[in-house]
Coordinates of C-alpha atoms in Angstrom, one line a residue:
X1 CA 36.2 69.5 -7.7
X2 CA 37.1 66.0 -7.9
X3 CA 40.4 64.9 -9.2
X4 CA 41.3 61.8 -10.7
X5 CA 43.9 59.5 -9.0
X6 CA 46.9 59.1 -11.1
X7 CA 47.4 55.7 -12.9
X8 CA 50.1 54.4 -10.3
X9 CA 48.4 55.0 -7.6
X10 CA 44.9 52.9 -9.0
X11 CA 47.4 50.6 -10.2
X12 CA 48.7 49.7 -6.9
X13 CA 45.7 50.3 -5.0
X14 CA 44.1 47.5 -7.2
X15 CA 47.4 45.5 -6.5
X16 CA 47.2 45.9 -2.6
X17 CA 43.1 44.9 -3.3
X18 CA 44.4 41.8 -4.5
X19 CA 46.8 40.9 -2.2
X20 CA 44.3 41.5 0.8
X21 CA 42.4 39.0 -0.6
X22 CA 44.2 36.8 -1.7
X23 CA 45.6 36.7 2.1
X24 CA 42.3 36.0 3.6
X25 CA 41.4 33.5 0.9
X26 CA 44.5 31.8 2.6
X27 CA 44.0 31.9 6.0
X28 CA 39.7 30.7 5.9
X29 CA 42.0 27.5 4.1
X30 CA 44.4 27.4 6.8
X31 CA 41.6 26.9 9.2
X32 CA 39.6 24.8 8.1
X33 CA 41.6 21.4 9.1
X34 CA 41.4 17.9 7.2
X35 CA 39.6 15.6 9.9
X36 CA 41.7 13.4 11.9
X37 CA 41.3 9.6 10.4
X38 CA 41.0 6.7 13.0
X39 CA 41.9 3.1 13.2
X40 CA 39.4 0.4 12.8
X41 CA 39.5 -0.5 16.7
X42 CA 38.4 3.4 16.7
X43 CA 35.3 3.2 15.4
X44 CA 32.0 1.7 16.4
X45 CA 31.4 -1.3 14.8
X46 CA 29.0 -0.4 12.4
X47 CA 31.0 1.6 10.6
X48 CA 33.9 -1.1 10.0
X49 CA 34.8 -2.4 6.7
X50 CA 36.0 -6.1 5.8
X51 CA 39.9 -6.1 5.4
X52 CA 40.0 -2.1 5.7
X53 CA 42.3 -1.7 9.3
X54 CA 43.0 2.1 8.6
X55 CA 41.8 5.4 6.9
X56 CA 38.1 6.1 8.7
X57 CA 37.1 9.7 9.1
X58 CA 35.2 10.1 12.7
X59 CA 32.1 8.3 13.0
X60 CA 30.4 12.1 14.2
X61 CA 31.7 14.0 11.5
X62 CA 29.9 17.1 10.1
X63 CA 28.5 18.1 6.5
X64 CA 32.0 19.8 6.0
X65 CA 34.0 17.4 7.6
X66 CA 32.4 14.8 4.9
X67 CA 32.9 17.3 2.1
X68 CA 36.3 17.8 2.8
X69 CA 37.5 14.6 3.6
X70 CA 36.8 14.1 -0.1
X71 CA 40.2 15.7 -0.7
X72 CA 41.7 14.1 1.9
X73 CA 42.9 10.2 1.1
X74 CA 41.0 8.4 3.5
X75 CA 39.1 4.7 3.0
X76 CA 36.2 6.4 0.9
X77 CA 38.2 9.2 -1.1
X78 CA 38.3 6.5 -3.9
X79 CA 35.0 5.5 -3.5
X80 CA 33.3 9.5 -3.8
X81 CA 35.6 10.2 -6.8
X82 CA 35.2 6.8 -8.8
X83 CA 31.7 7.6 -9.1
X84 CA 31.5 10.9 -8.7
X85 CA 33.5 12.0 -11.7
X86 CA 30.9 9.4 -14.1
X87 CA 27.8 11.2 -12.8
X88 CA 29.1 14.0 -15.3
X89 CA 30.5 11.8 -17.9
X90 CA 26.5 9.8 -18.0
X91 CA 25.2 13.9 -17.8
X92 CA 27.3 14.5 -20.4
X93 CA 25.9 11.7 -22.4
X94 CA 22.3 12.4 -21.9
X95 CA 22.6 16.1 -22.8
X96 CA 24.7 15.7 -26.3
X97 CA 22.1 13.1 -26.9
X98 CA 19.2 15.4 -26.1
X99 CA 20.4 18.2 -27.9
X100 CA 20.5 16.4 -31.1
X101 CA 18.6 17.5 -34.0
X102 CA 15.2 16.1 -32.8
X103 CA 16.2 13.6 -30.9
X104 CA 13.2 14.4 -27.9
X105 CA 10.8 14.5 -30.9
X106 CA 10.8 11.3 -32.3
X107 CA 9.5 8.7 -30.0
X108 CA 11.9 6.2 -30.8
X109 CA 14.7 7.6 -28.7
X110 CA 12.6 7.9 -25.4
X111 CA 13.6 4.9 -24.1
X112 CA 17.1 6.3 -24.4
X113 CA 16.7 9.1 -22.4
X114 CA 14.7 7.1 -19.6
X115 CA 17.3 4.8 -19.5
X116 CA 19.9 7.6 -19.5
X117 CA 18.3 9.1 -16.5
X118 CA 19.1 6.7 -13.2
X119 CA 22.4 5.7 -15.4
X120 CA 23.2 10.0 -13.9
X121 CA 21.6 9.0 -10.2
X122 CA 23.2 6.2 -9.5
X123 CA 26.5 7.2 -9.2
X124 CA 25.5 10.4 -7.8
X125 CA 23.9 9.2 -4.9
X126 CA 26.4 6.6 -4.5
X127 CA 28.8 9.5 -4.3
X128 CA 26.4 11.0 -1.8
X129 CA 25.9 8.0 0.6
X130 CA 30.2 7.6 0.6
X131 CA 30.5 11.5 1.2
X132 CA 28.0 11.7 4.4
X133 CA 27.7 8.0 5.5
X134 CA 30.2 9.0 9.0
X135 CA 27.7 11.5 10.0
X136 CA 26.2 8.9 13.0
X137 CA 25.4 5.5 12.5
X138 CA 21.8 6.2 11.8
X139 CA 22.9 8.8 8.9
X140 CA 24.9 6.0 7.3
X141 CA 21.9 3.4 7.2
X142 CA 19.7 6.2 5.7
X143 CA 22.7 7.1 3.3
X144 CA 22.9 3.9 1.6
X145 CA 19.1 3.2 2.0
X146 CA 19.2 5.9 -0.8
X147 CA 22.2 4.5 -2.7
X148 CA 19.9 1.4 -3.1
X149 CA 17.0 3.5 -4.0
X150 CA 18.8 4.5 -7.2
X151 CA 20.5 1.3 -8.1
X152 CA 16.8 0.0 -7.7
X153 CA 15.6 2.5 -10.3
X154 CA 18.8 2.0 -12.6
X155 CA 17.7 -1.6 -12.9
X156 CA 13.9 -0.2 -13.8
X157 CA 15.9 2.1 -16.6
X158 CA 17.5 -0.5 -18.2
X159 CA 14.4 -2.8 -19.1
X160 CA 13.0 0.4 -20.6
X161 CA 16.0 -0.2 -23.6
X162 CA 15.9 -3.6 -23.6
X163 CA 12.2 -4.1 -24.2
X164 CA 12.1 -1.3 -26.9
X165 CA 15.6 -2.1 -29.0
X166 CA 16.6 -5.3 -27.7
X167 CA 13.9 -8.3 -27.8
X168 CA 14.2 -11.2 -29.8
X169 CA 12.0 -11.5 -32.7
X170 CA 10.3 -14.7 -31.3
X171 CA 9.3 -12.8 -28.4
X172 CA 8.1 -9.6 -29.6
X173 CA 4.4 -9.0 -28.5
X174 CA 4.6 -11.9 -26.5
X175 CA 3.3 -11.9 -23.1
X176 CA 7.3 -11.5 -21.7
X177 CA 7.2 -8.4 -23.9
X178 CA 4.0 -7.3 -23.2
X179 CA 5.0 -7.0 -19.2
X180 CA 8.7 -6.7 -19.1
X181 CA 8.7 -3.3 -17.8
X182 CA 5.6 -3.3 -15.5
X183 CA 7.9 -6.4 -13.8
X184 CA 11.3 -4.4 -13.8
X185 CA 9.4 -2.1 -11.7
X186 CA 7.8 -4.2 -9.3
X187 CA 11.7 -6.2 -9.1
X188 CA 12.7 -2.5 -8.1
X189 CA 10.4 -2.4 -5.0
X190 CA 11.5 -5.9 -3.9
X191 CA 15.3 -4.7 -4.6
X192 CA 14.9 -1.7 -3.1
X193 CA 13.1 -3.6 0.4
X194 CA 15.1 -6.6 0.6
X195 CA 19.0 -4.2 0.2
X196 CA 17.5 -2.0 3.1
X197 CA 16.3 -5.2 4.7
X198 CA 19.8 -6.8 5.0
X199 CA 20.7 -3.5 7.1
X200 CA 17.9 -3.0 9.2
X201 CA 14.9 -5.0 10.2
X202 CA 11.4 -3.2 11.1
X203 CA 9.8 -4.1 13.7
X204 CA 6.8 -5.3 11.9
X205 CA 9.3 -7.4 9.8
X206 CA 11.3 -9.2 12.4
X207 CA 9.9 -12.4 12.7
X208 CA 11.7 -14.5 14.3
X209 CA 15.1 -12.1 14.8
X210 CA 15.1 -10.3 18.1
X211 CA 15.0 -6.7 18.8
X212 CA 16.8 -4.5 17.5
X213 CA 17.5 -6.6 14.6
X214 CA 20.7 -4.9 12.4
X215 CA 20.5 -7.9 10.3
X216 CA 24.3 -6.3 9.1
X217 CA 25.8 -6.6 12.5
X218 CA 24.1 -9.3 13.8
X219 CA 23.9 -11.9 11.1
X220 CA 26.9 -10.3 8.3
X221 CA 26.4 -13.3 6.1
X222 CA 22.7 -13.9 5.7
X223 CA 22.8 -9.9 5.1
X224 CA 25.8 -9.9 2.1
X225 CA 23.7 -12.9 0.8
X226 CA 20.1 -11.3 1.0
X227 CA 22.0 -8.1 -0.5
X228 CA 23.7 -10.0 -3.5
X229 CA 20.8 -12.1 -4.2
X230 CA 18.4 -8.3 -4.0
X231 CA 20.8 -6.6 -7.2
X232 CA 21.6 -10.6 -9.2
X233 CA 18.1 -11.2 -9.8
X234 CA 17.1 -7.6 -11.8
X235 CA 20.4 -7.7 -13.2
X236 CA 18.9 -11.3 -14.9
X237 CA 15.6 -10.8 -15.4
X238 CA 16.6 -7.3 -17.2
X239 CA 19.0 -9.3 -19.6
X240 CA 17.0 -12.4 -20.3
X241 CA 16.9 -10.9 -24.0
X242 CA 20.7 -10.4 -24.3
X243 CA 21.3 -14.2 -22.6
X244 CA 18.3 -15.9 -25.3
X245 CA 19.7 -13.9 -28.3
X246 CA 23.6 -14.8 -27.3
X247 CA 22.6 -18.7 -26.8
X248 CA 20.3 -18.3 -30.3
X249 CA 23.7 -16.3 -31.9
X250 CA 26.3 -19.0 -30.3
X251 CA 28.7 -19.7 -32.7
X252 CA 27.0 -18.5 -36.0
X253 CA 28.5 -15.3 -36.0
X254 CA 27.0 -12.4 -37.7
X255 CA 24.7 -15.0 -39.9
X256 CA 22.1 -15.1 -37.4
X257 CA 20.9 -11.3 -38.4
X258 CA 19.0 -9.3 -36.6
X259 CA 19.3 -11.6 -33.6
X260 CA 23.6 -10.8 -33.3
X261 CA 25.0 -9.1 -30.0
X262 CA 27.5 -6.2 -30.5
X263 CA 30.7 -6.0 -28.8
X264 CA 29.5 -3.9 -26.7
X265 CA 27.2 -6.3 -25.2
X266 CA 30.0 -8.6 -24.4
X267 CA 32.0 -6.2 -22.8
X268 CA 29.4 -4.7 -21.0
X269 CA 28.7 -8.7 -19.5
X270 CA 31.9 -9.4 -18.3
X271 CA 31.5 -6.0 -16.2
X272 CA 28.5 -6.9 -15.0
X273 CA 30.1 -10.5 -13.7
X274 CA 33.2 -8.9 -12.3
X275 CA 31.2 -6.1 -10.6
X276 CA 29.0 -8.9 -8.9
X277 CA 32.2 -11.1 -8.0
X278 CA 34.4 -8.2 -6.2
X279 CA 31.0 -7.1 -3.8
X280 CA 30.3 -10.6 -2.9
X281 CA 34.4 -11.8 -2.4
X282 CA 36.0 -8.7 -0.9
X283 CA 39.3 -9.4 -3.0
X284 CA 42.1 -8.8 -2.6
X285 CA 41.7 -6.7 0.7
X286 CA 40.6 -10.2 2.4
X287 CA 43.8 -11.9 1.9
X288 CA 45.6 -8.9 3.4
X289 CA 44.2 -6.4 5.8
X290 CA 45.3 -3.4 6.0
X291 CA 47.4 -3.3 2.6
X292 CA 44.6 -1.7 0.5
X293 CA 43.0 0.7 2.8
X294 CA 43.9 3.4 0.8
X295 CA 43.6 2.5 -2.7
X296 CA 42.9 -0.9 -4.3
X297 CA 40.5 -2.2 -2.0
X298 CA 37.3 -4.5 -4.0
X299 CA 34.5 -1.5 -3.1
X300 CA 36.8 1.1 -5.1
X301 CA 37.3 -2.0 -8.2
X302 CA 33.7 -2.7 -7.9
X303 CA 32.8 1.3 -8.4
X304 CA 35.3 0.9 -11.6
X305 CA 34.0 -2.3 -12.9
X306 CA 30.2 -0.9 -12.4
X307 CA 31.1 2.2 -14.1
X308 CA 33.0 0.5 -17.1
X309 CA 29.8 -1.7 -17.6
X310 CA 27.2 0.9 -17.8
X311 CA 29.2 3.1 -20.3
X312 CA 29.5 -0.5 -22.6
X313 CA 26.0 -0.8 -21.7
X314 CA 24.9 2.6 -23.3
X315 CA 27.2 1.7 -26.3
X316 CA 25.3 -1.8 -26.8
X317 CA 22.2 0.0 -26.7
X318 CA 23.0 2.3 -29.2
X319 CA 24.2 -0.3 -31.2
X320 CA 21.1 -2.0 -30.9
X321 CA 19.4 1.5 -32.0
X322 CA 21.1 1.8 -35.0
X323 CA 21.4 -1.8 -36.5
X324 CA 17.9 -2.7 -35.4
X325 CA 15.7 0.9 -36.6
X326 CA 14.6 -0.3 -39.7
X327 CA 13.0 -3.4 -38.7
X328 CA 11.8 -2.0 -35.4
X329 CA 10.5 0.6 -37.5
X330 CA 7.2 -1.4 -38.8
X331 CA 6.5 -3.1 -34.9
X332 CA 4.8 -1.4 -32.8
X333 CA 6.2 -0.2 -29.3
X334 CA 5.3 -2.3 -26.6
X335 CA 4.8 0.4 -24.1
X336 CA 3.3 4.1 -25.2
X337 CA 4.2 7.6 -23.9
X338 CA 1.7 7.1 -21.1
X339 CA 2.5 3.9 -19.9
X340 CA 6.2 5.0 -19.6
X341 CA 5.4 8.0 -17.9
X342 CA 2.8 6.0 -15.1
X343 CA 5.9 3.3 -15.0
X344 CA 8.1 5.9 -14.2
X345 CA 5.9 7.9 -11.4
X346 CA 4.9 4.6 -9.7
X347 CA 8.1 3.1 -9.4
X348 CA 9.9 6.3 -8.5
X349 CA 7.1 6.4 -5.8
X350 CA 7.0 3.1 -4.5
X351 CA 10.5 3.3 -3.7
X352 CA 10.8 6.0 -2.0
X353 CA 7.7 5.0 0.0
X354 CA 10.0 1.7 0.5
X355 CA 13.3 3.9 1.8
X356 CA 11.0 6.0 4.0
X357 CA 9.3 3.2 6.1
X358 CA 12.5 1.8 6.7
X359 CA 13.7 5.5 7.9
X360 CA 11.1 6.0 10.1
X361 CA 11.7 2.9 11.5
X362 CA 15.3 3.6 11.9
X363 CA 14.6 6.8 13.4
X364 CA 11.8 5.5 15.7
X365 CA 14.7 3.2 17.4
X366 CA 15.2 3.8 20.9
X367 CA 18.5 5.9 21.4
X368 CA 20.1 4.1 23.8
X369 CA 20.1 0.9 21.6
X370 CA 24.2 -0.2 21.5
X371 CA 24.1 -0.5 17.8
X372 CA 23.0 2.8 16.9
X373 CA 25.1 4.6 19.4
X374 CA 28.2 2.1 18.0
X375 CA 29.0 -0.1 20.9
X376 CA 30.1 -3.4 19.8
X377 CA 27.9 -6.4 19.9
X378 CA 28.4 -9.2 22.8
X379 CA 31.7 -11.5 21.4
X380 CA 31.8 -9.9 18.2
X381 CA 35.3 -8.9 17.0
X382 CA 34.7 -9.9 13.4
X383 CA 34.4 -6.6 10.8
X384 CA 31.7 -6.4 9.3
X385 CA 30.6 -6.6 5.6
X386 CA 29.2 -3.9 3.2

């Protein structure tokens, strides 16, 4: 016959259960060490940063070491976190917006959602490419060839807004209106070509460089220009309504009606402008290397700024939702369910067929090139640019 074990005794048994694993929770943390961080003269060169002198995780780190030097404070810490933590705040957004009482079912709000979608990928896969972009030198290229995928697609997103809540009057149905979105897409592909240009250079696209061609390494200013000019120009185009209706609303006020930009709009602007000048200046890290290695540095004020302006971005648009429904209410869309939906496919393809050429042609490279393997170039001393 079996007996029951008194109370005490499965009391303390559970106790002793407990403690046993709690130990060996312990000790798997105990061994699995932070990764040693390196000085900028220990790295290969293509993983240096402008200004940043300390703080780099091994240029041959693993999937774990990347994960966990997340928690350690290295160069990128601030860099996964300060977009990592708005991919949820953007999924947030999209869900509460979602879940509303028919909020999918009414066509109106689609644009929305589309727009809310790459506002969740960006971030993510910028928090991706920072996490996993000391893996090898040909990781990190691939790493940020996907980070500009997404920004490429955020860019698409926002036109989708713009042309449905946002247009001037004077333009509506015009021919501007008419292909605003189709254009947004094909401005993805050429951002999405020329930002993975200004890294690497195919071979069938090198012109007059000479092999191997890490336009990055070889030529860091033509590539920080190509790279600025690849995310100014959709960051225009896609607010050509916002610029006409603020030069239309200059100094009027709220008397020129429909046509008036919210706060928001402003707000979201001046992010935009401050998140363009710290990628192209590299302030303040520039003036003094080495003192914001850590925290501070323009890439980790640029994530902010970016950040900030999307979330005043999404306000402005709802703004433009409410104040503008009734009058939108008797046009009709410029762009139906299916031409949204073959946008959306087409784009999302295109660029990926974009960041996979440039792959393979990364990964076709010969191995014992000096760049991929990280040996400096001939005379070049200077660090290079992101």
């Amino acid at each position: 016959m079996c007996r029951e074990r008194p109370a005490g005794q499965q009391s303390r048994g559970h106790l002793e259960a407990v403690h046993r694993s709690t130990w060996r929770c312990q000790a798997t943390m105990l061994s699995l060490k932070l990764p040693q961080l390196l000085q900028v003269h220990q790295v290969p060169r293509v993983f240096w940063e402008d200004g940043i002198m300390s703080g780099y995780r091994r240029p041959t780190s693993s999937a774990l070491d990347c994960v966990l030097s997340s928690f350690q404070m290295t160069n990128e810490t601030v860099n996964i976190w300060t977009h990592f933590v708005p991919t949820w705040y953007f999924l947030w957004r999209l869900l509460a917006l979602a879940g509303g009482p028919g909020f999918r079912a009414e066509p109106y709000h689609w644009p929305l959602l589309v727009f809310l979608l790459p506002a969740c990928l960006y971030p993510f896969a910028s928090c991706c490419a920072h996490t996993f972009s000391s893996m090898s030198p040909r990781a990190r290229h691939i790493c940020y060839f996907l980070d500009y995928g997404a920004l490429s697609l955020y860019s698409l997103g926002c036109a989708f807004p713009y042309a449905a809540y946002s247009m001037p009057a004077s333009w509506l149905h015009g021919r501007l209106h008419q292909f605003f979105v189709p254009a947004a897409a094909l401005n993805s592909f050429l951002c999405t070509g020329l930002s993975c240009y200004s890294r690497w250079v195919p071979r069938p696209l090198r012109l007059f460089l000479p092999p191997p061609s890490f336009l990055e390494l070889e030529s860091p200013g033509l590539s920080k220009v190509l790279r600025t000019a690849a995310f100014a120009y959709p960051f225009l185009f896609d607010n050509l309504p916002l610029f006409y209706r603020l030069g239309l609303c200059w100094g009027r006020g709220h008397s020129c009606g429909q046509e008036v930009l919210s706060t928001s709009h402003g707000y979201h602007l001046f992010c935009a402008l401050l998140t363009g000048f710290l990628f192209a200046s590299h302030l303040p890290e520039r003036l003094a290397p080495g003192r914001f290695d850590y925290i501070g540095h323009s890439h980790q004020l640029f994530h902010i700024c970016a950040v900030l302006g999307t979330h005043f971005q999404l306000e402005a648009v709802l703004a433009d939702m409410g104040s503008r429904r009734a009058w939108l209410a008797t046009q009709e869309p410029a762009l139906g369910l299916a031409g949204t939906v073959a946008t959306l496919v087409l784009a999302v393809a295109g660029n990926l067929l974009i960041i996979a050429a440039f792959t393979a042609s990364l990964l076709r490279a010969p191995g014992t090139c000096p760049l991929l393997q990280g040996g400096p170039l001939e005379g070049g001393t200077q660090a290079k640019q992101q």
